[in-house]
Short mmCIF file of C-alpha atoms in Angstrom, two decimals:
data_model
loop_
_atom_site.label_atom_id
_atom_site.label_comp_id
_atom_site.label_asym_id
_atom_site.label_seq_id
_atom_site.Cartn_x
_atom_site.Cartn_y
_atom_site.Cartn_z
CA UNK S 354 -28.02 17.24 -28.64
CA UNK S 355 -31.49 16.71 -27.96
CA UNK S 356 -31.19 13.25 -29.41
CA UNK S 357 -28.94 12.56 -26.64
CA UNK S 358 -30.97 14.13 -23.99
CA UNK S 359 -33.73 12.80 -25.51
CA UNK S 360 -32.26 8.74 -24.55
CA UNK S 361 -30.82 9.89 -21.20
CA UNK S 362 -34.48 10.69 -20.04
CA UNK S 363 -35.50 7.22 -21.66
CA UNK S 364 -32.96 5.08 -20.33
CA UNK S 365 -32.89 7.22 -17.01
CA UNK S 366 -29.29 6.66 -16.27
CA UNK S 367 -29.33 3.04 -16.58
CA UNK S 368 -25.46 2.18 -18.27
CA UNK S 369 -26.63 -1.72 -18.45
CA UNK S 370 -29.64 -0.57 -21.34
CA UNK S 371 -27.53 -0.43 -24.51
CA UNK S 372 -29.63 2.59 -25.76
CA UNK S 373 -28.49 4.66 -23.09
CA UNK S 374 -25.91 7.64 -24.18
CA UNK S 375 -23.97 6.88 -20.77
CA UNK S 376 -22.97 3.72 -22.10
CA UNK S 377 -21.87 4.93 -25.14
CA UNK S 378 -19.53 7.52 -23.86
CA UNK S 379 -18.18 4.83 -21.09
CA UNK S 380 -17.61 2.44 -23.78
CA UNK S 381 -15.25 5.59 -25.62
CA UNK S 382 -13.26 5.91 -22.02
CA UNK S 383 -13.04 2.00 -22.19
CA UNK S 384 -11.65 1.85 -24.94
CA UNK S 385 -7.35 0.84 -24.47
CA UNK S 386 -5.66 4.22 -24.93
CA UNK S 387 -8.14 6.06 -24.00
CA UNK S 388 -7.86 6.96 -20.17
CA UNK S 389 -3.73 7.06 -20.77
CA UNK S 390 -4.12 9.32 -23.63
CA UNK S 391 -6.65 11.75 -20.91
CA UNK S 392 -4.20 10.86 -18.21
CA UNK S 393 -1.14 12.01 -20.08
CA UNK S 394 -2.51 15.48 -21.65
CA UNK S 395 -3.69 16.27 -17.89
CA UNK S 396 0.20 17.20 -17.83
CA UNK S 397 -0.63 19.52 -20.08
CA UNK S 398 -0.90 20.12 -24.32
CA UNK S 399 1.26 17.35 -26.68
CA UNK S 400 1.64 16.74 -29.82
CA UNK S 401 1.20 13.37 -31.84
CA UNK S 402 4.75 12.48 -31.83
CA UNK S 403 5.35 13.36 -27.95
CA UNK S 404 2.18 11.34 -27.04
CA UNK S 405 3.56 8.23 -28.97
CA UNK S 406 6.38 8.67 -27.65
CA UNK S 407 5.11 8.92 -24.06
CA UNK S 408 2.78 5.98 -24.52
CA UNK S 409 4.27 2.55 -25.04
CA UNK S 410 3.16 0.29 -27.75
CA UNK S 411 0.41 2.55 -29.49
CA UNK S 412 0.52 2.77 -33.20
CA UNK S 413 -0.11 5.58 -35.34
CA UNK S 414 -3.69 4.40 -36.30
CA UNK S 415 -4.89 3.93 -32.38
CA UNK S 416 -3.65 7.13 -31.61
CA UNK S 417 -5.00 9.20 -33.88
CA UNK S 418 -8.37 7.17 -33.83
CA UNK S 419 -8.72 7.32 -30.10
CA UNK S 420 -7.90 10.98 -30.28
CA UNK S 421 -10.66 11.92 -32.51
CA UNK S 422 -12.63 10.15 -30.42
CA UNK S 423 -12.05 11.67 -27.66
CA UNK S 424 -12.36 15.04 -29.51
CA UNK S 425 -16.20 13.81 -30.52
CA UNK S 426 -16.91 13.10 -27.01
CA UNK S 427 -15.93 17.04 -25.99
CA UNK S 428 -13.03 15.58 -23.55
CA UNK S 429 -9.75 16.49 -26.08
CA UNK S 430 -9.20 19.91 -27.92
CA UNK S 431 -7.36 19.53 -31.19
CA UNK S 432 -5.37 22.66 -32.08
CA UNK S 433 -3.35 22.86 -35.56
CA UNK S 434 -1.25 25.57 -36.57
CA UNK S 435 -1.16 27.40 -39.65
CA UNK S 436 3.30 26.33 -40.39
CA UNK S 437 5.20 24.58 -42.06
CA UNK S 438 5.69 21.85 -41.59
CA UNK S 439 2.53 21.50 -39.87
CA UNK S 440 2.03 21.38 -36.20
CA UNK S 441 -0.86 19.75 -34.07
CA UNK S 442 -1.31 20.00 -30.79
CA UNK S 443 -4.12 17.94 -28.15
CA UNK S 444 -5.16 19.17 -25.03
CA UNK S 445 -8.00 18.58 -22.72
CA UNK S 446 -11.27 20.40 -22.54
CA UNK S 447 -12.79 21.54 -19.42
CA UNK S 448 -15.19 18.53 -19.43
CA UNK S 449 -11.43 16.85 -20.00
CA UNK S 450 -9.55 17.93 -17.41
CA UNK S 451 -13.21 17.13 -14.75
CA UNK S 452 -12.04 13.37 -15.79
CA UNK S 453 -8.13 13.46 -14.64
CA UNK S 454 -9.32 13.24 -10.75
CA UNK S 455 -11.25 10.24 -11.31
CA UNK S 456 -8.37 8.89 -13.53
CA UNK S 457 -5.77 9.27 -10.98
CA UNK S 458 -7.83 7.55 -7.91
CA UNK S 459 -8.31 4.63 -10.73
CA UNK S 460 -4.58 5.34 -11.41
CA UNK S 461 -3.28 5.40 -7.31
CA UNK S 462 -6.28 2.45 -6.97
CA UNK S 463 -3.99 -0.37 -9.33
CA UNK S 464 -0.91 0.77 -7.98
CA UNK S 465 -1.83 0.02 -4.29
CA UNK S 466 -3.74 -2.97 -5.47
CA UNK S 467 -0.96 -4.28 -8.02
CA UNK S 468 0.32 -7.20 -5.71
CA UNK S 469 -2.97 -8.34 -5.48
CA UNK S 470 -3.75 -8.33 -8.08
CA UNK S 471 -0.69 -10.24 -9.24
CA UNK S 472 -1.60 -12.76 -6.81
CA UNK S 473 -4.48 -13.17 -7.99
CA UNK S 474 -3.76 -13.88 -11.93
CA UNK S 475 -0.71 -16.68 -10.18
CA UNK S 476 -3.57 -18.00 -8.66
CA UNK S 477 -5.96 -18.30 -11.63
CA UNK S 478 -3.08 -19.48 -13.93
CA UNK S 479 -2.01 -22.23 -11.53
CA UNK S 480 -5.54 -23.30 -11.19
CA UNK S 481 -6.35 -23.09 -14.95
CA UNK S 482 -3.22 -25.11 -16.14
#
């Protein structure tokens, strides 16, 4: 930990300096699955199988990889249960659940914007042909 705070006072909140811990954790929410996986366990606690079931085109290995991630970075809880067979269940932490408002502006942001935005790649493609 006081590595961490130890950069954030050197790099004073500036994303753009690669030594800067912000960067680091923006670069984990970045990532492809990641602000799904956060958007989908804002519903509430899944397990692996529901989540890639939920989520379109993610394989075992991002899921599980992005997970753990996630779980590093304090935003996903990771729950397993002492049965058999056994069970495993994800759910967001407090600092987790803080990042589902910002999600779903992002979220409500491309949907009002998805014409646009379509537009604008028909554009770029006829341009670029």
């Amino acid at each position: 930990m006081d590595e961490i705070v130890g950069s954030q006072q050197a790099c004073q909140g500036n994303v753009f300096d690669k030594a800067c811990p912000a960067r680091a954790v923006l670069e984990v929410l970045a990532e492809k699955w990641a602000l799904l996986l956060v958007h989908m366990l804002a519903n509430g606690p899944a397990r692996t199988a529901q989540l890639r079931r939920q989520i379109g085109g993610i394989s075992d290995k991002m899921l599980i990889q992005t997970l753990r991630r996630l779980e590093r970075n304090g935003f996903v809880a990771r729950r397993a249960f002492p049965e058999v067979p056994p069970r495993v269940e994800y759910s967001l932490t407090a600092l987790g659940r803080s990042l589902s408002e910002p999600i779903t502006t992002l979220d409500r942001w491309v949907e009002r914007h998805l014409q646009d935005i379509d537009v604008a790649q028909r554009e770029f493609d006829q341009r670029s042909a």
